[in-house]
Amino acid sequence: MELVHNASGKHPAVIFQQDKKPQDRPTPILVRNFYEALAAEIVRLLREERKRRKLSNYAVSQRSGVSQSMLSLVERGLRNPTMELLLRIADGICIDLPTVIKKAQRTLKKSKAI
């Protein structure tokens, strides 16, 4: 078994497990660390923006419908956020989540974390 990176370069977190038999197609393996790093960076950027706008956890909680305790757990890295949770938090901060995701991806690429 040999591990080779995705030749298309479309997604650096996907590698292929390639068997020695030429008739076998490579099987994608998702590298979990990329997604964990991306989620952590998204949360960091959301927290940074919340603080930049001088919004309290309470204010974001009221605007987003996410409890203060959950928001705190997510920001401290003690809970992994779902997409719905990230969307709610971004909405509570009044920021576009796709923009934050793109910024997080750029940050990770620059830091060579992926």
PDB file of C-alpha atoms in Angstrom:
ATOM      1  CA  MET A   1       0.000   0.000   0.000  1.00  0.00           C
ATOM      2  CA  GLU A   2       1.323   3.416  -0.954  1.00  0.00           C
ATOM      3  CA  LEU A   3       0.028   6.864   0.024  1.00  0.00           C
ATOM      4  CA  VAL A   4       0.098   9.526  -2.675  1.00  0.00           C
ATOM      5  CA  HIS A   5      -1.231  13.072  -2.618  1.00  0.00           C
ATOM      6  CA  ASN A   6      -4.142  14.112  -4.782  1.00  0.00           C
ATOM      7  CA  ALA A   7      -2.585  14.917  -8.144  1.00  0.00           C
ATOM      8  CA  SER A   8      -5.290  17.419  -9.040  1.00  0.00           C
ATOM      9  CA  GLY A   9      -4.302  19.627  -6.118  1.00  0.00           C
ATOM     10  CA  LYS A  10      -7.938  20.625  -5.612  1.00  0.00           C
ATOM     11  CA  HIS A  11      -7.970  19.593  -1.991  1.00  0.00           C
ATOM     12  CA  PRO A  12      -4.695  19.227  -0.151  1.00  0.00           C
ATOM     13  CA  ALA A  13      -6.336  17.276   2.680  1.00  0.00           C
ATOM     14  CA  VAL A  14      -7.262  14.347   0.472  1.00  0.00           C
ATOM     15  CA  ILE A  15      -4.695  11.668  -0.101  1.00  0.00           C
ATOM     16  CA  PHE A  16      -5.161   8.398  -1.879  1.00  0.00           C
ATOM     17  CA  GLN A  17      -4.448   4.926  -0.665  1.00  0.00           C
ATOM     18  CA  GLN A  18      -3.173   3.103  -3.708  1.00  0.00           C
ATOM     19  CA  ASP A  19      -2.863  -0.664  -3.841  1.00  0.00           C
ATOM     20  CA  LYS A  20      -0.125  -2.255  -5.912  1.00  0.00           C
ATOM     21  CA  LYS A  21      -2.661  -3.745  -8.364  1.00  0.00           C
ATOM     22  CA  PRO A  22      -3.059  -1.362 -11.346  1.00  0.00           C
ATOM     23  CA  GLN A  23      -6.736  -2.230 -11.879  1.00  0.00           C
ATOM     24  CA  ASP A  24      -7.655  -0.985  -8.386  1.00  0.00           C
ATOM     25  CA  ARG A  25      -8.739   2.627  -8.173  1.00  0.00           C
ATOM     26  CA  PRO A  26      -7.204   4.760  -5.413  1.00  0.00           C
ATOM     27  CA  THR A  27      -9.407   5.191  -2.360  1.00  0.00           C
ATOM     28  CA  PRO A  28      -9.643   8.681  -0.817  1.00  0.00           C
ATOM     29  CA  ILE A  29      -8.614   9.022   2.798  1.00  0.00           C
ATOM     30  CA  LEU A  30      -9.650  12.262   4.483  1.00  0.00           C
ATOM     31  CA  VAL A  31      -6.961  13.620   6.717  1.00  0.00           C
ATOM     32  CA  ARG A  32      -8.876  14.539   9.823  1.00  0.00           C
ATOM     33  CA  ASN A  33      -6.309  17.023  11.084  1.00  0.00           C
ATOM     34  CA  PHE A  34      -7.056  19.399   8.200  1.00  0.00           C
ATOM     35  CA  TYR A  35     -10.714  19.637   9.186  1.00  0.00           C
ATOM     36  CA  GLU A  36      -9.898  20.017  12.854  1.00  0.00           C
ATOM     37  CA  ALA A  37      -7.398  22.757  12.061  1.00  0.00           C
ATOM     38  CA  LEU A  38      -9.862  24.483   9.737  1.00  0.00           C
ATOM     39  CA  ALA A  39     -12.675  24.370  12.321  1.00  0.00           C
ATOM     40  CA  ALA A  40     -10.336  25.713  15.017  1.00  0.00           C
ATOM     41  CA  GLU A  41      -9.202  28.546  12.741  1.00  0.00           C
ATOM     42  CA  ILE A  42     -12.804  29.441  11.849  1.00  0.00           C
ATOM     43  CA  VAL A  43     -13.716  29.579  15.532  1.00  0.00           C
ATOM     44  CA  ARG A  44     -10.611  31.663  16.270  1.00  0.00           C
ATOM     45  CA  LEU A  45     -11.553  34.144  13.544  1.00  0.00           C
ATOM     46  CA  LEU A  46     -15.147  34.362  14.767  1.00  0.00           C
ATOM     47  CA  ARG A  47     -13.985  34.973  18.339  1.00  0.00           C
ATOM     48  CA  GLU A  48     -11.482  37.581  17.128  1.00  0.00           C
ATOM     49  CA  GLU A  49     -14.228  39.370  15.179  1.00  0.00           C
ATOM     50  CA  ARG A  50     -16.612  39.198  18.162  1.00  0.00           C
ATOM     51  CA  LYS A  51     -13.984  40.832  20.352  1.00  0.00           C
ATOM     52  CA  ARG A  52     -13.049  43.381  17.664  1.00  0.00           C
ATOM     53  CA  ARG A  53     -16.673  44.459  17.531  1.00  0.00           C
ATOM     54  CA  LYS A  54     -16.750  44.554  21.341  1.00  0.00           C
ATOM     55  CA  LEU A  55     -19.597  42.048  21.538  1.00  0.00           C
ATOM     56  CA  SER A  56     -20.015  39.977  24.679  1.00  0.00           C
ATOM     57  CA  ASN A  57     -20.831  36.280  24.683  1.00  0.00           C
ATOM     58  CA  TYR A  58     -24.209  37.288  26.042  1.00  0.00           C
ATOM     59  CA  ALA A  59     -24.914  39.639  23.107  1.00  0.00           C
ATOM     60  CA  VAL A  60     -23.913  37.016  20.518  1.00  0.00           C
ATOM     61  CA  SER A  61     -25.924  34.429  22.433  1.00  0.00           C
ATOM     62  CA  GLN A  62     -29.040  36.600  22.316  1.00  0.00           C
ATOM     63  CA  ARG A  63     -28.625  37.365  18.623  1.00  0.00           C
ATOM     64  CA  SER A  64     -27.790  33.825  17.530  1.00  0.00           C
ATOM     65  CA  GLY A  65     -29.888  31.614  19.774  1.00  0.00           C
ATOM     66  CA  VAL A  66     -26.753  29.748  20.922  1.00  0.00           C
ATOM     67  CA  SER A  67     -26.430  29.455  24.683  1.00  0.00           C
ATOM     68  CA  GLN A  68     -23.626  31.369  26.367  1.00  0.00           C
ATOM     69  CA  SER A  69     -22.197  28.167  27.779  1.00  0.00           C
ATOM     70  CA  MET A  70     -22.082  26.500  24.333  1.00  0.00           C
ATOM     71  CA  LEU A  71     -20.523  29.592  22.785  1.00  0.00           C
ATOM     72  CA  SER A  72     -17.897  29.621  25.522  1.00  0.00           C
ATOM     73  CA  LEU A  73     -17.166  25.902  25.087  1.00  0.00           C
ATOM     74  CA  VAL A  74     -16.764  26.302  21.332  1.00  0.00           C
ATOM     75  CA  GLU A  75     -14.524  29.359  21.665  1.00  0.00           C
ATOM     76  CA  ARG A  76     -12.294  27.560  24.182  1.00  0.00           C
ATOM     77  CA  GLY A  77     -12.007  24.525  21.920  1.00  0.00           C
ATOM     78  CA  LEU A  78     -13.856  22.217  24.297  1.00  0.00           C
ATOM     79  CA  ARG A  79     -16.646  21.458  21.805  1.00  0.00           C
ATOM     80  CA  ASN A  80     -16.461  20.888  18.065  1.00  0.00           C
ATOM     81  CA  PRO A  81     -18.968  23.142  16.317  1.00  0.00           C
ATOM     82  CA  THR A  82     -21.446  21.875  13.749  1.00  0.00           C
ATOM     83  CA  MET A  83     -22.027  23.824  10.552  1.00  0.00           C
ATOM     84  CA  GLU A  84     -25.366  25.008  11.947  1.00  0.00           C
ATOM     85  CA  LEU A  85     -23.672  26.269  15.092  1.00  0.00           C
ATOM     86  CA  LEU A  86     -21.020  28.134  13.089  1.00  0.00           C
ATOM     87  CA  LEU A  87     -23.738  29.687  10.924  1.00  0.00           C
ATOM     88  CA  ARG A  88     -25.670  30.816  14.005  1.00  0.00           C
ATOM     89  CA  ILE A  89     -22.590  32.292  15.664  1.00  0.00           C
ATOM     90  CA  ALA A  90     -21.568  34.110  12.479  1.00  0.00           C
ATOM     91  CA  ASP A  91     -25.109  35.433  12.164  1.00  0.00           C
ATOM     92  CA  GLY A  92     -24.995  36.638  15.778  1.00  0.00           C
ATOM     93  CA  ILE A  93     -21.796  38.538  14.990  1.00  0.00           C
ATOM     94  CA  CYS A  94     -23.259  39.771  11.677  1.00  0.00           C
ATOM     95  CA  ILE A  95     -20.442  38.338   9.580  1.00  0.00           C
ATOM     96  CA  ASP A  96     -20.582  36.194   6.442  1.00  0.00           C
ATOM     97  CA  LEU A  97     -19.451  32.636   7.308  1.00  0.00           C
ATOM     98  CA  PRO A  98     -18.193  31.774   3.778  1.00  0.00           C
ATOM     99  CA  THR A  99     -15.875  34.779   3.992  1.00  0.00           C
ATOM    100  CA  VAL A 100     -14.547  33.544   7.339  1.00  0.00           C
ATOM    101  CA  ILE A 101     -14.031  30.039   5.933  1.00  0.00           C
ATOM    102  CA  LYS A 102     -12.054  31.391   2.975  1.00  0.00           C
ATOM    103  CA  LYS A 103      -9.911  33.505   5.284  1.00  0.00           C
ATOM    104  CA  ALA A 104      -9.290  30.470   7.521  1.00  0.00           C
ATOM    105  CA  GLN A 105      -8.232  28.390   4.503  1.00  0.00           C
ATOM    106  CA  ARG A 106      -5.830  31.109   3.355  1.00  0.00           C
ATOM    107  CA  THR A 107      -4.364  31.343   6.851  1.00  0.00           C
ATOM    108  CA  LEU A 108      -3.812  27.592   7.010  1.00  0.00           C
ATOM    109  CA  LYS A 109      -2.187  27.523   3.573  1.00  0.00           C
ATOM    110  CA  LYS A 110       0.169  30.353   4.538  1.00  0.00           C
ATOM    111  CA  SER A 111       1.132  28.608   7.761  1.00  0.00           C
ATOM    112  CA  LYS A 112       1.697  25.344   5.860  1.00  0.00           C
ATOM    113  CA  ALA A 113      -0.602  23.623   8.372  1.00  0.00           C
ATOM    114  CA  ILE A 114      -2.160  21.565   5.573  1.00  0.00           C
TER     115      ILE A 114
END
